[in-house]
PDB file of C-alpha atoms in Angstrom:
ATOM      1  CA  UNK A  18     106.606 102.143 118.369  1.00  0.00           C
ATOM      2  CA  UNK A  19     104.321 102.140 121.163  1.00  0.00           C
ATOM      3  CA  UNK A  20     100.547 102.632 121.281  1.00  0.00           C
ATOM      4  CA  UNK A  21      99.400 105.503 123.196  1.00  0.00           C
ATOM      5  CA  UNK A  22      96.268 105.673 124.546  1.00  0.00           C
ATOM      6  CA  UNK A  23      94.944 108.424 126.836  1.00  0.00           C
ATOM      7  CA  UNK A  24      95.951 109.071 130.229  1.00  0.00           C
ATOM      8  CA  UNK A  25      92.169 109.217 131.337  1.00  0.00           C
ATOM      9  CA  UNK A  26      92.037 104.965 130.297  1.00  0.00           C
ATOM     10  CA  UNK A  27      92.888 103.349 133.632  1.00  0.00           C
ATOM     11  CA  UNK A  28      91.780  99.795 135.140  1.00  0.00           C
ATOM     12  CA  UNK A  29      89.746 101.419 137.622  1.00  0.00           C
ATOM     13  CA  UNK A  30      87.047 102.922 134.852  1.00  0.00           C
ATOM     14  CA  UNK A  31      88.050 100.586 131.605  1.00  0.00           C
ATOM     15  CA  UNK A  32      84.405  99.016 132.238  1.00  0.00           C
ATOM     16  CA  UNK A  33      83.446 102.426 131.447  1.00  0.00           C
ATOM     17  CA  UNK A  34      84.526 101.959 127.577  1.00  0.00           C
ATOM     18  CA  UNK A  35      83.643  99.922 124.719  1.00  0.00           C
ATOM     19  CA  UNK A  36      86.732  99.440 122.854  1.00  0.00           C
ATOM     20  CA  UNK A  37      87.806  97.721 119.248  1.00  0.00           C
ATOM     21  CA  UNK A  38      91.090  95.847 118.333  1.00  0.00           C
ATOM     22  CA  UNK A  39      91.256  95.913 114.468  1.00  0.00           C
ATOM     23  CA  UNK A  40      93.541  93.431 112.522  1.00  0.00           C
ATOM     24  CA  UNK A  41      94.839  93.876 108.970  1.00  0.00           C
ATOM     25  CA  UNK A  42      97.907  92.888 107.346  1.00  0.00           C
ATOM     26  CA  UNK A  43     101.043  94.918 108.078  1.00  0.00           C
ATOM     27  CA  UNK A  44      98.691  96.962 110.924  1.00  0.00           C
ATOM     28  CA  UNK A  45      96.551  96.851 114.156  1.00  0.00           C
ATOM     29  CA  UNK A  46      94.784  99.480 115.766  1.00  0.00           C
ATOM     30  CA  UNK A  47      93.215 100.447 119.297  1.00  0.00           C
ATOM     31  CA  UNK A  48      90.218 102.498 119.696  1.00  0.00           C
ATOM     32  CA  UNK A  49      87.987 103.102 122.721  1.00  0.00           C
ATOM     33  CA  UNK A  50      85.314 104.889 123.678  1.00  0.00           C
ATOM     34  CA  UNK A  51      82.902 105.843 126.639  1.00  0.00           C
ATOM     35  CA  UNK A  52      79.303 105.947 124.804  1.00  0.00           C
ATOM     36  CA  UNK A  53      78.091 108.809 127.111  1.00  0.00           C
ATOM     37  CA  UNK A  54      80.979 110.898 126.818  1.00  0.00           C
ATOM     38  CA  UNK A  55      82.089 111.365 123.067  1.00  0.00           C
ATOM     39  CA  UNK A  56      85.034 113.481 124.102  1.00  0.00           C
ATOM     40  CA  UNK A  57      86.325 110.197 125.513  1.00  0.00           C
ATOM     41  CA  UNK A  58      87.195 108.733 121.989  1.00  0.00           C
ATOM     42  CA  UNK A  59      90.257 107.694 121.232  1.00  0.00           C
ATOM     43  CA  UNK A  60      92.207 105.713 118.158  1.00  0.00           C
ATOM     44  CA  UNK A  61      95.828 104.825 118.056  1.00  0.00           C
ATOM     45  CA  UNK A  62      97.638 102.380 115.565  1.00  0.00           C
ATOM     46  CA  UNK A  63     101.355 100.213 115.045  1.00  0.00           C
ATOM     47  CA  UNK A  64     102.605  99.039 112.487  1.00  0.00           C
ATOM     48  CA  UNK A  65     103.263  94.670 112.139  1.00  0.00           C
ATOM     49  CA  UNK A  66     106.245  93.420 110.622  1.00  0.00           C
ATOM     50  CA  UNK A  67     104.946  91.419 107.603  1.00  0.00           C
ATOM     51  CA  UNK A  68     107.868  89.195 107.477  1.00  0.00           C
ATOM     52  CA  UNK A  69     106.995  87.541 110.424  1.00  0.00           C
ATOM     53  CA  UNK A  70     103.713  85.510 111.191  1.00  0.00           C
ATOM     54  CA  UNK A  71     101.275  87.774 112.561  1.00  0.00           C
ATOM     55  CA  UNK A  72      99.872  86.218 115.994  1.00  0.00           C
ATOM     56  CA  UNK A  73     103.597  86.436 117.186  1.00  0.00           C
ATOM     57  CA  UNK A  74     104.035  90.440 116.387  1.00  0.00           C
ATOM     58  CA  UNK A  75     100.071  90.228 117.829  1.00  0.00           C
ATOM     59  CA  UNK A  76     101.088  88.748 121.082  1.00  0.00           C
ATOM     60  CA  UNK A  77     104.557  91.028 121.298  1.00  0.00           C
ATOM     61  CA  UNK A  78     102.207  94.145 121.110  1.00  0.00           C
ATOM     62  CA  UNK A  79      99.611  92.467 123.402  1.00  0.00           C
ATOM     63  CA  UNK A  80     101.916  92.102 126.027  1.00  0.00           C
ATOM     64  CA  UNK A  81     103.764  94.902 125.683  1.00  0.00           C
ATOM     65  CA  UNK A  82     100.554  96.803 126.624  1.00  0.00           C
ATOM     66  CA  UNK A  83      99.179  96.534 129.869  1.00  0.00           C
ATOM     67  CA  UNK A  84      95.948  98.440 129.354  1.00  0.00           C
ATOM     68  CA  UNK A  85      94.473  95.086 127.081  1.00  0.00           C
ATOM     69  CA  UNK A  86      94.222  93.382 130.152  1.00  0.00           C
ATOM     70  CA  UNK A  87      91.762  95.718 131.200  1.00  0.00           C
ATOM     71  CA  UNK A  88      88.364  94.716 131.455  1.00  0.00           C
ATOM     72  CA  UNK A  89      85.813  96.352 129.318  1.00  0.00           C
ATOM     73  CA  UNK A  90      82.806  96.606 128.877  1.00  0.00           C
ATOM     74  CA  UNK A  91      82.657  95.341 125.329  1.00  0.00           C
ATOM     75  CA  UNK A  92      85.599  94.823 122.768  1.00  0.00           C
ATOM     76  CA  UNK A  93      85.347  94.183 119.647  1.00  0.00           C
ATOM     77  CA  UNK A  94      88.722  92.405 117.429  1.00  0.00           C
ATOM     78  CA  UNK A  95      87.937  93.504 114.018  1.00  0.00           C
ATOM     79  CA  UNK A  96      89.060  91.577 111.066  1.00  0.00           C
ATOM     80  CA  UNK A  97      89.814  93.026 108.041  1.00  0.00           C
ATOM     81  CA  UNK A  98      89.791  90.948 104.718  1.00  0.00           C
ATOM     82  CA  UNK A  99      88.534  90.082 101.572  1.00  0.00           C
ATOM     83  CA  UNK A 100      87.149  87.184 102.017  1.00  0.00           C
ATOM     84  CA  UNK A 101      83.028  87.409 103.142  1.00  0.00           C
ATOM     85  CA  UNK A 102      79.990  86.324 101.772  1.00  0.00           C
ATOM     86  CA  UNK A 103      76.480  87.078 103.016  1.00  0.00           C
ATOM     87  CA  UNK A 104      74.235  84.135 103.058  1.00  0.00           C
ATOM     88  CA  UNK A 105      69.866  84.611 103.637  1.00  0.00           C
ATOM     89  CA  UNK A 106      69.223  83.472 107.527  1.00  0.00           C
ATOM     90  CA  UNK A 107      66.978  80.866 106.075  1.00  0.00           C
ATOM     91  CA  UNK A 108      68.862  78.710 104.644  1.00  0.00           C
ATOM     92  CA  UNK A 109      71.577  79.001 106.494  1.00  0.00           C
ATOM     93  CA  UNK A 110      73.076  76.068 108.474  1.00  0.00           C
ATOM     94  CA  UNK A 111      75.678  76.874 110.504  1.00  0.00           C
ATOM     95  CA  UNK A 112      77.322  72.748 110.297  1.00  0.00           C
ATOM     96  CA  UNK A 113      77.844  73.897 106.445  1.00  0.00           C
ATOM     97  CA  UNK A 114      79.701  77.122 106.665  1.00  0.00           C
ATOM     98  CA  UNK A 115      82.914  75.709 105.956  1.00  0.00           C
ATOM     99  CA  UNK A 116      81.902  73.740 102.491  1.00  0.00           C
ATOM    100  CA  UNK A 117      79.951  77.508 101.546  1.00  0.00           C
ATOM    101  CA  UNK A 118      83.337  79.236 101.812  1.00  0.00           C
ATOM    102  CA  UNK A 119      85.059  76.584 100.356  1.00  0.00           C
ATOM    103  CA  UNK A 120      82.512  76.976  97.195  1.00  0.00           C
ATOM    104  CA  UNK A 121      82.856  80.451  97.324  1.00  0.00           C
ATOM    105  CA  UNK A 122      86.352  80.983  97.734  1.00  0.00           C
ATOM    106  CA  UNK A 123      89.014  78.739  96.597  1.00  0.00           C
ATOM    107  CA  UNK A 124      91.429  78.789  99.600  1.00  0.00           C
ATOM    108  CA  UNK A 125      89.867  80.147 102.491  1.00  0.00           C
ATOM    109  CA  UNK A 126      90.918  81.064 106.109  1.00  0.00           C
ATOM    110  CA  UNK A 127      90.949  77.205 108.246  1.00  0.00           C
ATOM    111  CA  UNK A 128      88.526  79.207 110.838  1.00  0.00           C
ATOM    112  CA  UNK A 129      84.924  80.175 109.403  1.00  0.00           C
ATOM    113  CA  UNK A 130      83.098  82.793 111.288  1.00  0.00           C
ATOM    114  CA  UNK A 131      79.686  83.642 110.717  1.00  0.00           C
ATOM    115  CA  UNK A 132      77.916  87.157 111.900  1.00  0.00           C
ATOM    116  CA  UNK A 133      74.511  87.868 111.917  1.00  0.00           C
ATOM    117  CA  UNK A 134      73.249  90.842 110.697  1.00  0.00           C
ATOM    118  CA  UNK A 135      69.534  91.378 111.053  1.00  0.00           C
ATOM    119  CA  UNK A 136      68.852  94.359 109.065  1.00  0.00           C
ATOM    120  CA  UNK A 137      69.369  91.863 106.437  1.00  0.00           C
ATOM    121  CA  UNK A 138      67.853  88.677 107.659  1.00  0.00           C
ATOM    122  CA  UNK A 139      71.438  87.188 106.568  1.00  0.00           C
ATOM    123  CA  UNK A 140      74.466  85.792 107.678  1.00  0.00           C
ATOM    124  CA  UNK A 141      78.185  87.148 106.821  1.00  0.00           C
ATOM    125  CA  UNK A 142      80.378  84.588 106.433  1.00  0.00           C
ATOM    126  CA  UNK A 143      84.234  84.973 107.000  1.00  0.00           C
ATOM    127  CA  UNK A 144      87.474  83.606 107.499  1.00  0.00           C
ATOM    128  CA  UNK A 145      89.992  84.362 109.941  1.00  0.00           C
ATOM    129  CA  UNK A 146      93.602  82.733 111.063  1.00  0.00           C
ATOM    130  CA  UNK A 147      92.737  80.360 113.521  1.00  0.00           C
ATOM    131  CA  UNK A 148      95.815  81.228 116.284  1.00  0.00           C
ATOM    132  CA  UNK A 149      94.392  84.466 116.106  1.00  0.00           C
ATOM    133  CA  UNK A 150      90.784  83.838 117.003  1.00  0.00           C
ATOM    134  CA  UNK A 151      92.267  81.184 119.423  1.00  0.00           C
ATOM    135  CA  UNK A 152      94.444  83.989 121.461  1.00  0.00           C
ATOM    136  CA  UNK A 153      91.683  86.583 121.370  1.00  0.00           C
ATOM    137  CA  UNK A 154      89.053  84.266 122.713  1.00  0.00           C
ATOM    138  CA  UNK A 155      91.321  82.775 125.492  1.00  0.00           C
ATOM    139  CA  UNK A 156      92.681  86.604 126.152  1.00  0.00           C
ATOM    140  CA  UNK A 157      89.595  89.247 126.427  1.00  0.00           C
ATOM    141  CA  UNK A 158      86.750  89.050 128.347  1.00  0.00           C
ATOM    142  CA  UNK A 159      83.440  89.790 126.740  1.00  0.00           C
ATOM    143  CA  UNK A 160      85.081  89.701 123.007  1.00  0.00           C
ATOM    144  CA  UNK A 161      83.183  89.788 119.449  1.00  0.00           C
ATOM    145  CA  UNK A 162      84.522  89.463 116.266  1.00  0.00           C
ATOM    146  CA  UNK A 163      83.356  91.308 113.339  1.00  0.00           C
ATOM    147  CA  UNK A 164      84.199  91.498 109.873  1.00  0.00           C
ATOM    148  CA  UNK A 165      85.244  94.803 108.633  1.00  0.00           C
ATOM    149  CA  UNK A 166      82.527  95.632 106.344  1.00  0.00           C
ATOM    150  CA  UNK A 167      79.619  94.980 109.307  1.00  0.00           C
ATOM    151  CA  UNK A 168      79.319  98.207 110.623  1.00  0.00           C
ATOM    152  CA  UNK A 169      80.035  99.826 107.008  1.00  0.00           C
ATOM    153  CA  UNK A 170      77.001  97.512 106.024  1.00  0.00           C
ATOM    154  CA  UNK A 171      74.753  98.391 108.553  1.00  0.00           C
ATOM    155  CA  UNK A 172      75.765 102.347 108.226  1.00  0.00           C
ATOM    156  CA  UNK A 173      75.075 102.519 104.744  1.00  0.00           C
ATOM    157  CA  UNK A 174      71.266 100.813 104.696  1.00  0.00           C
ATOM    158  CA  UNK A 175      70.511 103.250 107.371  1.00  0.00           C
ATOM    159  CA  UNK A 176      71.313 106.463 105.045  1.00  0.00           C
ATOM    160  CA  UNK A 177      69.803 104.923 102.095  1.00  0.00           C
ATOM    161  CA  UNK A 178      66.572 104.473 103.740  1.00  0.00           C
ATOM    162  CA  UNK A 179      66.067 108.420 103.676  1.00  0.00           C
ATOM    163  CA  UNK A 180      66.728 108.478  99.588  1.00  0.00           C
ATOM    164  CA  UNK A 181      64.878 107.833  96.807  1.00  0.00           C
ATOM    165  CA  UNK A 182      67.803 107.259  93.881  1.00  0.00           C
ATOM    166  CA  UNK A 183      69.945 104.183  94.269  1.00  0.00           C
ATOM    167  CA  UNK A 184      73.092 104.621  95.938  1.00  0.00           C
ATOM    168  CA  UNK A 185      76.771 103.240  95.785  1.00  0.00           C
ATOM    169  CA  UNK A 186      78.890 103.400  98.969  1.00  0.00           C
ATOM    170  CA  UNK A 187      82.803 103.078  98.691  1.00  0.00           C
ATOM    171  CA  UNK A 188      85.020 103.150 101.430  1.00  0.00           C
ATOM    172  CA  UNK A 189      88.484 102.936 100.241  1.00  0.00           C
ATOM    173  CA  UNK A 190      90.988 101.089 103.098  1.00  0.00           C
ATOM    174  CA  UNK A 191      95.064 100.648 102.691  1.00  0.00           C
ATOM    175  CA  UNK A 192      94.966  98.422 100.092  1.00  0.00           C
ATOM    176  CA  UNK A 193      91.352  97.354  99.814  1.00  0.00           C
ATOM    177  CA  UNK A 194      87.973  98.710  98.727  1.00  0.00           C
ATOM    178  CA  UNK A 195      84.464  98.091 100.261  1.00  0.00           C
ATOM    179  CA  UNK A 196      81.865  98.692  98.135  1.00  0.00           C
ATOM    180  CA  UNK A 197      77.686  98.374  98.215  1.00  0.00           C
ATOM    181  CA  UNK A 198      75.026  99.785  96.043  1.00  0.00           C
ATOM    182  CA  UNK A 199      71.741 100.161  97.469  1.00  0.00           C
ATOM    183  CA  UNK A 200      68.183 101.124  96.545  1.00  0.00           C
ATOM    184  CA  UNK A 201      66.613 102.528  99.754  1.00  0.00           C
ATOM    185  CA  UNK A 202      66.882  99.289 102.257  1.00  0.00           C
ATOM    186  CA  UNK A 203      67.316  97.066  99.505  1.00  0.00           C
ATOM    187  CA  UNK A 204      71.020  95.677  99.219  1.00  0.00           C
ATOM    188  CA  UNK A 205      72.075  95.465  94.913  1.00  0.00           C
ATOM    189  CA  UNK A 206      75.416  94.470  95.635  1.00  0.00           C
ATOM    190  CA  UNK A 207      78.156  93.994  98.458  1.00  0.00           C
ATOM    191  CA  UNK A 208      81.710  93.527  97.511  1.00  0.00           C
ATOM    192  CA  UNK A 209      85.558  93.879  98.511  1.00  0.00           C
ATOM    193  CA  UNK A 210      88.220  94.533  96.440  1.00  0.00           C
ATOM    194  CA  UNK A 211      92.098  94.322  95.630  1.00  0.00           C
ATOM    195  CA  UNK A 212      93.296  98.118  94.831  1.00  0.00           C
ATOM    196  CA  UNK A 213      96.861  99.187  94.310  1.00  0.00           C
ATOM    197  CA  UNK A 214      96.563 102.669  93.118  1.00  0.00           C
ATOM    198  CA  UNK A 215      93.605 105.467  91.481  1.00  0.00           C
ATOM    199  CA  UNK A 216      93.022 103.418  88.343  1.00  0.00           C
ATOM    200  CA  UNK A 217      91.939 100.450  90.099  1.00  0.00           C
ATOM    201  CA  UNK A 218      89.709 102.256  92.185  1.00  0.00           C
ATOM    202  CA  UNK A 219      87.848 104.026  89.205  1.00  0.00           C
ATOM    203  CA  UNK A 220      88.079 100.826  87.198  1.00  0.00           C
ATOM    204  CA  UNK A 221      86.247  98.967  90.190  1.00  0.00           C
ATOM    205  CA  UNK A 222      83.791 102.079  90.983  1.00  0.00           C
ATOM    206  CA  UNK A 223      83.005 102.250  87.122  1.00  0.00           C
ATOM    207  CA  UNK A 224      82.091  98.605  86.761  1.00  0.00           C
ATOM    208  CA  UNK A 225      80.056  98.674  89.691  1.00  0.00           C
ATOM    209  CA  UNK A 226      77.842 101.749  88.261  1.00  0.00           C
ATOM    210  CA  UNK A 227      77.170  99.925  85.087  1.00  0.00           C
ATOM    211  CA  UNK A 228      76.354  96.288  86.817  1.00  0.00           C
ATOM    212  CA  UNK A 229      73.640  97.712  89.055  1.00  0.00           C
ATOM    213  CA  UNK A 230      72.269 100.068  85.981  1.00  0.00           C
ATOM    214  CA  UNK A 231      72.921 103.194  87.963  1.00  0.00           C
ATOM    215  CA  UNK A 232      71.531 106.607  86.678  1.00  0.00           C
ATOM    216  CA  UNK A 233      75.017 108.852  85.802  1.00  0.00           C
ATOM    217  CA  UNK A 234      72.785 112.199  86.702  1.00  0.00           C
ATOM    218  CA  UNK A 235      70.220 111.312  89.260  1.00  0.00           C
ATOM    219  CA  UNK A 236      72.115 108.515  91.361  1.00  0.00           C
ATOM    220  CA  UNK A 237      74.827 109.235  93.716  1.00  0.00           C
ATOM    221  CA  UNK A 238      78.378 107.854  94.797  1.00  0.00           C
ATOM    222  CA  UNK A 239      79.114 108.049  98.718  1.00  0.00           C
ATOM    223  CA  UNK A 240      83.075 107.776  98.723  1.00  0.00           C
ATOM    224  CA  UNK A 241      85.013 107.682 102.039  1.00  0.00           C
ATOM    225  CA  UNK A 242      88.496 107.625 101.762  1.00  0.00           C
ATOM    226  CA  UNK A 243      91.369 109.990 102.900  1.00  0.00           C
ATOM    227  CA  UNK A 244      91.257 113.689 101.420  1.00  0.00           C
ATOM    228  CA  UNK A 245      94.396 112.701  99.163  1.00  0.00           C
ATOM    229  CA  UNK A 246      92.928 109.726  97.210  1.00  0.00           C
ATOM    230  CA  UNK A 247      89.173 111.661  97.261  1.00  0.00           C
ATOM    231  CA  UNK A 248      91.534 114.795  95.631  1.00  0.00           C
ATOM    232  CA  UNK A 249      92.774 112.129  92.614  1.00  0.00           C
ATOM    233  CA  UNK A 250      89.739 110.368  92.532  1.00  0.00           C
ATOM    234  CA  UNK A 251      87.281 113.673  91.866  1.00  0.00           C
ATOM    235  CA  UNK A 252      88.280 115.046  88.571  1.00  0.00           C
ATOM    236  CA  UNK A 253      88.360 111.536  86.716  1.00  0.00           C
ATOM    237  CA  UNK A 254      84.415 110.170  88.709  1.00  0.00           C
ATOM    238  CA  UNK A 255      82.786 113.466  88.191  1.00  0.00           C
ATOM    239  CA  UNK A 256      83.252 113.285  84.975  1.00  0.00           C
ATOM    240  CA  UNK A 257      81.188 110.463  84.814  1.00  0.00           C
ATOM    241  CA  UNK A 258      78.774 110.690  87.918  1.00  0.00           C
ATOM    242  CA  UNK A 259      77.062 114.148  88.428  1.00  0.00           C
ATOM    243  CA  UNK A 260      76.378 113.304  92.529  1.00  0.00           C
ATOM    244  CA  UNK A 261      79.873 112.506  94.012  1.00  0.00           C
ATOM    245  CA  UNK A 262      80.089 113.104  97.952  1.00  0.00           C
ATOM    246  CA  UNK A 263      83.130 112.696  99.749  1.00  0.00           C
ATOM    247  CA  UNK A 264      82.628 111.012 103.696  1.00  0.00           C
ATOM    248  CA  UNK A 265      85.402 112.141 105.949  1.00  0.00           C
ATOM    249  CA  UNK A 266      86.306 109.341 107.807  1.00  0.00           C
ATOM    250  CA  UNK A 267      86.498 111.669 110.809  1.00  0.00           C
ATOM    251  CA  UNK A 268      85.381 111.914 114.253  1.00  0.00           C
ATOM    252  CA  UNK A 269      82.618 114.157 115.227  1.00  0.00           C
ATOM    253  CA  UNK A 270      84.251 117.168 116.934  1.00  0.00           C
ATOM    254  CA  UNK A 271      87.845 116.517 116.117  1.00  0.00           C
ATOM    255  CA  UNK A 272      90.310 116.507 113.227  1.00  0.00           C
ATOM    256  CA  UNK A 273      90.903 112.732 113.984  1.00  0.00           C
ATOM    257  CA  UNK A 274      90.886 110.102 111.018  1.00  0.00           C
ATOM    258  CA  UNK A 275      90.159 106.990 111.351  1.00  0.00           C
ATOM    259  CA  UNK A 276      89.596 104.017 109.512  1.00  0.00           C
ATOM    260  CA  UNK A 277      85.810 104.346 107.922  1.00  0.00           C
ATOM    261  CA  UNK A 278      84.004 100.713 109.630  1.00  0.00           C
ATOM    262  CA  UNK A 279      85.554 101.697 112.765  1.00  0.00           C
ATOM    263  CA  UNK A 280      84.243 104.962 112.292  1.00  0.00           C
ATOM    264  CA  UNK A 281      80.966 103.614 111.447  1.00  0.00           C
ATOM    265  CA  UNK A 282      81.355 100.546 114.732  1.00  0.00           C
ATOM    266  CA  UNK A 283      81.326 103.662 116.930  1.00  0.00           C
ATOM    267  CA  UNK A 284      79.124 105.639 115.716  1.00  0.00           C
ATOM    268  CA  UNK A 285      76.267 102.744 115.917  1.00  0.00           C
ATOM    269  CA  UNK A 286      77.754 102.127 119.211  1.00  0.00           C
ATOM    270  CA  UNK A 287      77.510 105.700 121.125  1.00  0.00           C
TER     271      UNK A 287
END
């Protein structure tokens, strides 16, 4: 299977977009964009053989694709796992990053990353295989990473700043949930989790409600996921939360889905 990407891409006006590589296990995706023209957006995925180490399936597909030689204007290799923590700007110390994931998590990534995200005044701490950061570095040309719940983050305090009742964002991945409560700019709780099917994700959703104290009639639930798993979600939640809104992970203008934080990379982006 071959990425496609539109015939309008070429290495005469790549500078032209901003694009995003995002990395998850069994998947990567390819999505670009020209921030003045949003009919320019485009998002295209493959599948990765699990059974075989990732940065070799990585490199097959990287090479195999003559368009990521391009150079952009900005790219973006997204990293999608569980394993983040967000640590207050002031006392952070970047020398220390490794022994704060190591307390955090007991077998974390060999590479630590660390993000900042100012609407926070914090740090996001992550992990990520180091052959892959490695390649990506040595391969694109003006490259950031970011961990896949960044842009979610950074989406979600914007839209609670124009509410008054507390709010609890979900955005439900392949096999992984994102989830934040917030009360206007004020961040209650930021958290990823393991899901295999519906019950988990109530289970998780449920426990989250009751550990921030959330009001059942007058706070509301944000859910993105795909209109299947919002269809078996909505009976079960609304009968405990009143204000349940389902986010199409969509973009503007077109019936194309994409994953929710590259959704919300691109739309902070444009």
């Amino acid at each position: 299977m071959n990425l496609r990407v539109p015939d309008t891409l070429t290495a005469g006006n790549s500078e032209e977009y901003i694009v995003s590589i995002r990395l998850r296990p069994g998947g990567l995706s390819f999505t670009g964009l020209i921030p003045s023209k949003k009919e320019s957006f485009f998002h295209t995925e493959i599948a990765i053989d699990p059974t075989k180490p990732s940065i070799r399936e990585i490199k097959d597909i990287f090479f195999a694709h003559p368009f990521f030689a391009y150079s952009f204007r900005q790219t973006f290799v997204v990293w999608v796992n569980r394993q983040y923590t967000l640590i207050p700007a002031s006392v952070f110390v970047e020398s220390q990053k490794e022994q704060l994931m190591s307390f955090v998590f007991s077998s974390p990534e060999e590479k630590i990353l660390h993000e900042r995200l100012d609407e926070f005044d914090s740090e996001i701490l992550y992990g990520i295989q180091p052959e892959v950061h490695k390649f990506f570095s040595r391969s694109l040309l003006r490259v950031s990473f970011v961990h896949t719940v960044s842009p979610l983050l950074k989406q979600w305090r914007r839209q609670s700043l124009i509410a008054f009742p507390k709010q609890l964002f979900v955005a439900i991945h392949e096999d992984t949930m994102d989830a934040a409560c917030f009360y206007r700019d004020n961040l209650l709780f930021s958290n990823s989790f393991q899901v295999d099917d519906a019950a988990d994700m109530i289970y998780y959703i449920m426990y989250i409600w009751k550990q921030t104290e959330m009001d059942q009639q007058n706070d509301k639930l944000f859910l993105h996921a795909h209109a299947s798993t919002y269809q078996t979600l909505k009976d079960t939640i609304q009968s405990y939360i009143m204000q349940v809104e389902f986010v199409q992970s969509v973009w503007p203008g077109t019936a194309l889905e994409v994953p929710p934080d590259i959704l919300a990379l691109f739309t902070c982006e444009s």
